[in-house]
mmCIF file of C-alpha atoms in Angstrom:
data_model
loop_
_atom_site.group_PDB
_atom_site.id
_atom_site.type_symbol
_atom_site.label_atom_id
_atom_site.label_comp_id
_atom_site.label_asym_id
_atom_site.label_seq_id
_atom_site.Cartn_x
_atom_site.Cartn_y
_atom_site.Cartn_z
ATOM 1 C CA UNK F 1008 63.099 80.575 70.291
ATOM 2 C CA UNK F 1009 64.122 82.908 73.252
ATOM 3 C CA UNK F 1010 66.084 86.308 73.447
ATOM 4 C CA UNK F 1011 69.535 86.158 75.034
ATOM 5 C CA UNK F 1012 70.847 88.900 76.797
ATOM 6 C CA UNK F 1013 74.277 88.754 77.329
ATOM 7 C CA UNK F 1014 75.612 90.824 80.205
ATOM 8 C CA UNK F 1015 79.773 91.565 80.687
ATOM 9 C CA UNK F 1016 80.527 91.630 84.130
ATOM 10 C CA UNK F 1017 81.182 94.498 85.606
ATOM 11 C CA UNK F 1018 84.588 96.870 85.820
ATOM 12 C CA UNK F 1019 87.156 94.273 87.475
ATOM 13 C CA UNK F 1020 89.911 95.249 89.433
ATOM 14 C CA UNK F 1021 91.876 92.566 87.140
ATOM 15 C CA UNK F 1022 90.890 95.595 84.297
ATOM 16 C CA UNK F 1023 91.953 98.381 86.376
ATOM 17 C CA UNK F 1024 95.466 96.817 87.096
ATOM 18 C CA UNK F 1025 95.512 95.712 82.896
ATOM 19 C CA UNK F 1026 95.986 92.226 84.365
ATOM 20 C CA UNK F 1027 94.322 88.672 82.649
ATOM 21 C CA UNK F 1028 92.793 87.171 85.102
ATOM 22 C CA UNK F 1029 90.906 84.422 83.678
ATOM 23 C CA UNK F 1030 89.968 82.038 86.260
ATOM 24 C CA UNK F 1031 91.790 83.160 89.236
ATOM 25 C CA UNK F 1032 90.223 83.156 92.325
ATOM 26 C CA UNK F 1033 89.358 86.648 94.034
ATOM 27 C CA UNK F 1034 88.513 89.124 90.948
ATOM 28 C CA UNK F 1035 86.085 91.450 92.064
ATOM 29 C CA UNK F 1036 84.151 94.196 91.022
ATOM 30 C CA UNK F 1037 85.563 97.481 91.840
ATOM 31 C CA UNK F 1038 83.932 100.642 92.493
ATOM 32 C CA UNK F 1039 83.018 101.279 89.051
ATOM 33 C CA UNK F 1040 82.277 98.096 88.304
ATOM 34 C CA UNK F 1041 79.781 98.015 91.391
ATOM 35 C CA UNK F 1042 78.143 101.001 90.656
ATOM 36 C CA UNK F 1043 77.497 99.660 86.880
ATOM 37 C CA UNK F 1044 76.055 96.238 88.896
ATOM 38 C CA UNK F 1045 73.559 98.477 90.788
ATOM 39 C CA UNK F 1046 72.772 99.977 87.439
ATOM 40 C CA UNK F 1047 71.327 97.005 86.093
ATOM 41 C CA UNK F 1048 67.942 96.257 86.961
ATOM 42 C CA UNK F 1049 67.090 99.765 86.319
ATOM 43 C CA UNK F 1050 68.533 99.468 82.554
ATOM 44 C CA UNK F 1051 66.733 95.639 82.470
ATOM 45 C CA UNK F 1052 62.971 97.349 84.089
ATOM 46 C CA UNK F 1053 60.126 96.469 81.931
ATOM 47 C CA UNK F 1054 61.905 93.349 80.311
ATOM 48 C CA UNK F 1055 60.364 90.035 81.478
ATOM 49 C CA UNK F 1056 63.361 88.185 82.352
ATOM 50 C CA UNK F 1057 62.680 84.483 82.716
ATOM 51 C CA UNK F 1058 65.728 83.325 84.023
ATOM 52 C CA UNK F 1059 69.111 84.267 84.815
ATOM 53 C CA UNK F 1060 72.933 82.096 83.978
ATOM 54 C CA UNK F 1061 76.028 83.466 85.272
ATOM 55 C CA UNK F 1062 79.373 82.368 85.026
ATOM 56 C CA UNK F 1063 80.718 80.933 88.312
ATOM 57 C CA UNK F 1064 83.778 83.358 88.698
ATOM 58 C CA UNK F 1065 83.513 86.251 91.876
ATOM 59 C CA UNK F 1066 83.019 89.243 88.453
ATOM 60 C CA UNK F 1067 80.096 87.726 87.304
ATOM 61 C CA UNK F 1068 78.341 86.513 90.372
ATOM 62 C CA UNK F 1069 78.826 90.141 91.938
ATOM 63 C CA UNK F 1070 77.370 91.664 88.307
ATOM 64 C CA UNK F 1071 74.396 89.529 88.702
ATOM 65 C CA UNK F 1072 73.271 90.073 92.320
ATOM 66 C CA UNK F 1073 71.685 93.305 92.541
ATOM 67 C CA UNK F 1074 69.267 92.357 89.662
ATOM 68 C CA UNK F 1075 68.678 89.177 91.910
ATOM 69 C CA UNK F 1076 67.767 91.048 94.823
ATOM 70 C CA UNK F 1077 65.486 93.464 92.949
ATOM 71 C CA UNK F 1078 63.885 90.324 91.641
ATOM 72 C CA UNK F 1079 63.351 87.653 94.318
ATOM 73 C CA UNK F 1080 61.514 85.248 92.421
ATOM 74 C CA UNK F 1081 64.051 85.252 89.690
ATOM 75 C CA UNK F 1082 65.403 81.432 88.575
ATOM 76 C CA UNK F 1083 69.076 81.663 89.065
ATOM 77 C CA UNK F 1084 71.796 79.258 87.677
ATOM 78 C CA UNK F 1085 75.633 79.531 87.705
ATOM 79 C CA UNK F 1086 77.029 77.265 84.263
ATOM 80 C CA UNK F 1087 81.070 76.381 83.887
ATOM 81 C CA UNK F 1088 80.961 76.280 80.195
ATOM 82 C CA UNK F 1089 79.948 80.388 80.203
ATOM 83 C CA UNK F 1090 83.105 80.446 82.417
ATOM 84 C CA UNK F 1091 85.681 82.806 81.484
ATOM 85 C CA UNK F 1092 89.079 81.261 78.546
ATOM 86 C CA UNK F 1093 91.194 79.140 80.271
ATOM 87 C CA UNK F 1094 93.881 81.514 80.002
ATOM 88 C CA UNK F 1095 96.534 78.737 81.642
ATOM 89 C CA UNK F 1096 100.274 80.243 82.138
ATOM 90 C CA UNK F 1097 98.897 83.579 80.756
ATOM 91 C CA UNK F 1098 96.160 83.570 83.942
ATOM 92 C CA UNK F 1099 97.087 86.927 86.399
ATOM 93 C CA UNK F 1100 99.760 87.929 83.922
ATOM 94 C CA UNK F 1101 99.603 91.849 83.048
ATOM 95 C CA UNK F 1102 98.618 92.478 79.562
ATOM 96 C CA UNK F 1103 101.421 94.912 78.614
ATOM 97 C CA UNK F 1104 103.539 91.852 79.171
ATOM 98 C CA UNK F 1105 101.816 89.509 77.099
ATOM 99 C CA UNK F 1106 101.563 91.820 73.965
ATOM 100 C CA UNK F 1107 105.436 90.741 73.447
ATOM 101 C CA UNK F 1108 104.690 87.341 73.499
ATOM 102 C CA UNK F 1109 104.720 85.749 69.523
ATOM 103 C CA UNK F 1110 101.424 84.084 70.587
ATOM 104 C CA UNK F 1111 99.634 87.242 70.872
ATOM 105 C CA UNK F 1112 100.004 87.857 67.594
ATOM 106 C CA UNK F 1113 98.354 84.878 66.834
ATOM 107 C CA UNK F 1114 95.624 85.641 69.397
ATOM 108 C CA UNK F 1115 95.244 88.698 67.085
ATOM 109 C CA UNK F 1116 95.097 88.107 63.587
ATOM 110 C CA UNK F 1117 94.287 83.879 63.575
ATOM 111 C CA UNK F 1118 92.322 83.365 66.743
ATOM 112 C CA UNK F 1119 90.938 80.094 65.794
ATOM 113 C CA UNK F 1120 94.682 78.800 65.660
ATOM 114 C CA UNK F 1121 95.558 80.308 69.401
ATOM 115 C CA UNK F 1122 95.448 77.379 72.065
ATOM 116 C CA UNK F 1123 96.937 79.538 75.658
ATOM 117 C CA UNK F 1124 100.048 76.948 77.080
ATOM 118 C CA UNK F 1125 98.632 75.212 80.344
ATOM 119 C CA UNK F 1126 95.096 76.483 79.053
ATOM 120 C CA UNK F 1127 92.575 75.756 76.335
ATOM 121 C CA UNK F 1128 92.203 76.595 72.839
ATOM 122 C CA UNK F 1129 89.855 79.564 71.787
ATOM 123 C CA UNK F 1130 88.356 77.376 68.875
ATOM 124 C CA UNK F 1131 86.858 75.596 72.358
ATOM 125 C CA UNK F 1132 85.771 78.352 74.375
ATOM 126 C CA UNK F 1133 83.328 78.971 71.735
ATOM 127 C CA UNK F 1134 82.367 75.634 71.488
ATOM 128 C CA UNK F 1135 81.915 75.209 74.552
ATOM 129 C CA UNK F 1136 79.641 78.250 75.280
ATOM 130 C CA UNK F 1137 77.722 78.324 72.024
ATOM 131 C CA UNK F 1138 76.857 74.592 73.132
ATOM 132 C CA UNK F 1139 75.683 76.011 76.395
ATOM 133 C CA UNK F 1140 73.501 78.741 74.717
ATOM 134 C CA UNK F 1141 72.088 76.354 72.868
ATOM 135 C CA UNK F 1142 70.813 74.103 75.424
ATOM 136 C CA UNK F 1143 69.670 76.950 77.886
ATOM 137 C CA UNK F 1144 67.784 78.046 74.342
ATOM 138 C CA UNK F 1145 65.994 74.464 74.436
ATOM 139 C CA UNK F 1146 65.051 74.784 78.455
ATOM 140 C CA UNK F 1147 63.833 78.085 78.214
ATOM 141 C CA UNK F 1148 61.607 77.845 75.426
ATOM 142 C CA UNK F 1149 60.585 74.528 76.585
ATOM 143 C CA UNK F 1150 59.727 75.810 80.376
ATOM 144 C CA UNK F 1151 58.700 79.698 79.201
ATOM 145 C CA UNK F 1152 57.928 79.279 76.006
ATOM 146 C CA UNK F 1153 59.368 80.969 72.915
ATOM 147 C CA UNK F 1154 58.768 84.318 73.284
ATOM 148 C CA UNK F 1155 60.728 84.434 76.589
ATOM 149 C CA UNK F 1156 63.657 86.422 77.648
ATOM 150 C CA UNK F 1157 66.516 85.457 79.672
ATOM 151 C CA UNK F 1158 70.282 86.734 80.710
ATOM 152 C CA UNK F 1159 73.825 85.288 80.757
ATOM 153 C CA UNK F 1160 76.534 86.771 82.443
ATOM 154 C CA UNK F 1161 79.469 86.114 81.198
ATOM 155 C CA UNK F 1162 82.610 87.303 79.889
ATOM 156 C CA UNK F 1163 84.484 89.597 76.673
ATOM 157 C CA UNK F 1164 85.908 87.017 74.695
ATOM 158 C CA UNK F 1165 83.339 84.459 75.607
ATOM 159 C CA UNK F 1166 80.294 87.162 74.241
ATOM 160 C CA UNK F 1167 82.295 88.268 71.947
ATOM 161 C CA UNK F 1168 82.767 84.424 70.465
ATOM 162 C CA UNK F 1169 79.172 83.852 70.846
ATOM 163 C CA UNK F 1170 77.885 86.893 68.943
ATOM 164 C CA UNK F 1171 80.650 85.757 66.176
ATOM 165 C CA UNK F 1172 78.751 82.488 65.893
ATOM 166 C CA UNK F 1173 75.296 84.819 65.714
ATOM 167 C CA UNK F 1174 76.329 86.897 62.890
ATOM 168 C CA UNK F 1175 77.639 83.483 61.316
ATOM 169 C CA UNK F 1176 81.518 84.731 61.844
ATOM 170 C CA UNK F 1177 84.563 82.913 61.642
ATOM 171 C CA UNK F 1178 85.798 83.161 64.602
ATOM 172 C CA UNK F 1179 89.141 84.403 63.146
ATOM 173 C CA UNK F 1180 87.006 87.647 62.884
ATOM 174 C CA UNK F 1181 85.551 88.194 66.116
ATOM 175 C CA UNK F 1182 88.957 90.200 67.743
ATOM 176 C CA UNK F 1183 86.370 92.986 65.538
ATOM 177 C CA UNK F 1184 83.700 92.846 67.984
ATOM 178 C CA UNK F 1185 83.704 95.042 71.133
ATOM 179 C CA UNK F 1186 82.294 95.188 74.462
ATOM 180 C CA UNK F 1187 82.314 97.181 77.648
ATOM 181 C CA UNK F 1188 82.317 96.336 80.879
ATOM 182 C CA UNK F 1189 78.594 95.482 82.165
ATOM 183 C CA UNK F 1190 76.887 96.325 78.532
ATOM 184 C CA UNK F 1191 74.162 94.552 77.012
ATOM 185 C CA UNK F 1192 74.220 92.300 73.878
ATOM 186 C CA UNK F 1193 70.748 90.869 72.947
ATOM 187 C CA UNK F 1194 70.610 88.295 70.296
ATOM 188 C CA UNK F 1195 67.105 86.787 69.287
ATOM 189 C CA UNK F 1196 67.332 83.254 68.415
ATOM 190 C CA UNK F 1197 64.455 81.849 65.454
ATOM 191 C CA UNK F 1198 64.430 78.059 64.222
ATOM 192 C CA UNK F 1199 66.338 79.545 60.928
ATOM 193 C CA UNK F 1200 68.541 82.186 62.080
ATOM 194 C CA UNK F 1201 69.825 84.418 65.300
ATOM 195 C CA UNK F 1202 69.445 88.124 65.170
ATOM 196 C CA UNK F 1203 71.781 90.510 66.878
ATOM 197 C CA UNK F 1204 69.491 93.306 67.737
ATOM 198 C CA UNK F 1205 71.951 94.835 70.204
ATOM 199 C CA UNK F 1206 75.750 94.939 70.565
ATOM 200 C CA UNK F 1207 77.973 96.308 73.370
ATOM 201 C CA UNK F 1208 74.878 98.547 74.325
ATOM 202 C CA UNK F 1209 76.224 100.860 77.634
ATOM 203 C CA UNK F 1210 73.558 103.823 76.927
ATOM 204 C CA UNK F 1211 76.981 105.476 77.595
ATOM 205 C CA UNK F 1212 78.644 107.202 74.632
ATOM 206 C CA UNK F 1213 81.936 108.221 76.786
ATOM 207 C CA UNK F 1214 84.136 104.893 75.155
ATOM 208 C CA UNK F 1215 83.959 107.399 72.033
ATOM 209 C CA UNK F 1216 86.010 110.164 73.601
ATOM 210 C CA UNK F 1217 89.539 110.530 71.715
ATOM 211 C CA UNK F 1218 91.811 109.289 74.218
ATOM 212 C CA UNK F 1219 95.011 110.629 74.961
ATOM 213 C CA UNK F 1220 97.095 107.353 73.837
ATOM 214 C CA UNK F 1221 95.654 106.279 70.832
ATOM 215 C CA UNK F 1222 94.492 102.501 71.662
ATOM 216 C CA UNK F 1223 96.071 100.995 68.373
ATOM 217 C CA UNK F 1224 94.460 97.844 66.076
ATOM 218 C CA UNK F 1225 94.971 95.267 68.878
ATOM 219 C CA UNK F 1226 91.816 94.286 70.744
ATOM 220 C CA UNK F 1227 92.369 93.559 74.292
ATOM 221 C CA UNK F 1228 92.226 89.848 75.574
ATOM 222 C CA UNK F 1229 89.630 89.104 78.108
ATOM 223 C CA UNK F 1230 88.048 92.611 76.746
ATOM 224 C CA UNK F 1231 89.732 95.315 78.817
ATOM 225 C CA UNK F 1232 88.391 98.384 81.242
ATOM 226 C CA UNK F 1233 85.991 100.108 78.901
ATOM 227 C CA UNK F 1234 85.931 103.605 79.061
ATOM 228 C CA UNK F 1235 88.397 105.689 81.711
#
């Protein structure tokens, strides 16, 4: 079966202003975040990439299109269920907000419990993208064959999730996982079992760098800035 590499969107100017944006309209890159989108077909040169999914919000499409344009011939395809969490009353709210809100903790410790009021559960977030993996696994192999490689763009807790259901993870467990704006997660799917042969990869070690407020044992919904 194929190789999935999963691509975070670039820095968001939702991350910048500590804001969860979910699925409002008019998140874009910002100047970070376009310079790591311009980054990315030089990181991805050499890799046959058969074809590429994106989620449908601004973040994503704007991650995606310089590695279009350096690729003309590239098979594009925006897919809904690779979509960002439905966030609901929480959507454009800023994060230092939320963290007082008794759901949060709940977010936190018993993920697969959290359903976001006006929004959706996380239990189907991953659902719903692990089901889309899945099929995109079928058409690829089927039109590329099994050996091929191909790239979703999505979003933290949505890679995050899917990378939990990889490793075989309750999902209660993936708040553990961590990754960056615009890094690279490559999972190989087999008929038995998926590997995880990368996680998070930035080639940038800078996210290590004591920081001068310590971040504490939360992890940040939607997946925060990355590295300042």
């Amino acid at each position: 079966m194929p190789t999935l590499l999963l691509v975070r969107h670039g820095r968001s100017t939702a991350n910048t202003a500590g804001l969860l944006a979910g699925w409002m309209p008019g998140v874009a890159l910002d100047e970070r975040g376009t310079e790591q989108a311009a980054a990315l077909p030089g990181r991805l040169a050499g890799l046959p990439i058969s074809e590429v999914v994106a989620s449908p919000l601004q973040r994503c499409q704007e991650t995606v299109r310089p590695l279009l344009d350096a690729r003309p011939g590239l098979n594009a395809h925006t897919d809904d269920r690779i979509g960002e969490c439905h966030y609901g009353d929480w959507s454009g709210r800023k994060l230092a907000e939320l963290s007082d809100e008794p759901l949060m903790e709940v977010v936190q410790a018993h993920p697969s419990a959290a359903a976001f009021p006006g929004g959706e559960s996380m239990r189907a977030m991953q659902t719903r993208a692990a089901e889309a993996v899945r099929e995109w696994n079928e058409r690829v192999e089927r039109d590329h064959g099994a050996d091929a490689v191909y790239l979703m763009c999505s979003h933290g807790d949505i890679i995050k999730s899917l990378v939990a259901d990889a490793l075989g993870l309750h999902l209660d467990l993936f708040q553990r996982i961590s990754v960056e704006p615009c890094s690279i997660t490559a999972i190989r799917y087999t008929r038995l079992r998926p590997f995880l042969v990368r996680l998070g990869d930035t080639g940038d070690f800078s996210s290590l760098m004591p920081r001068a407020e310590s971040s504490g044992s939360d992890a940040t919904v939607g997946g925060g800035a990355g590295a300042p």
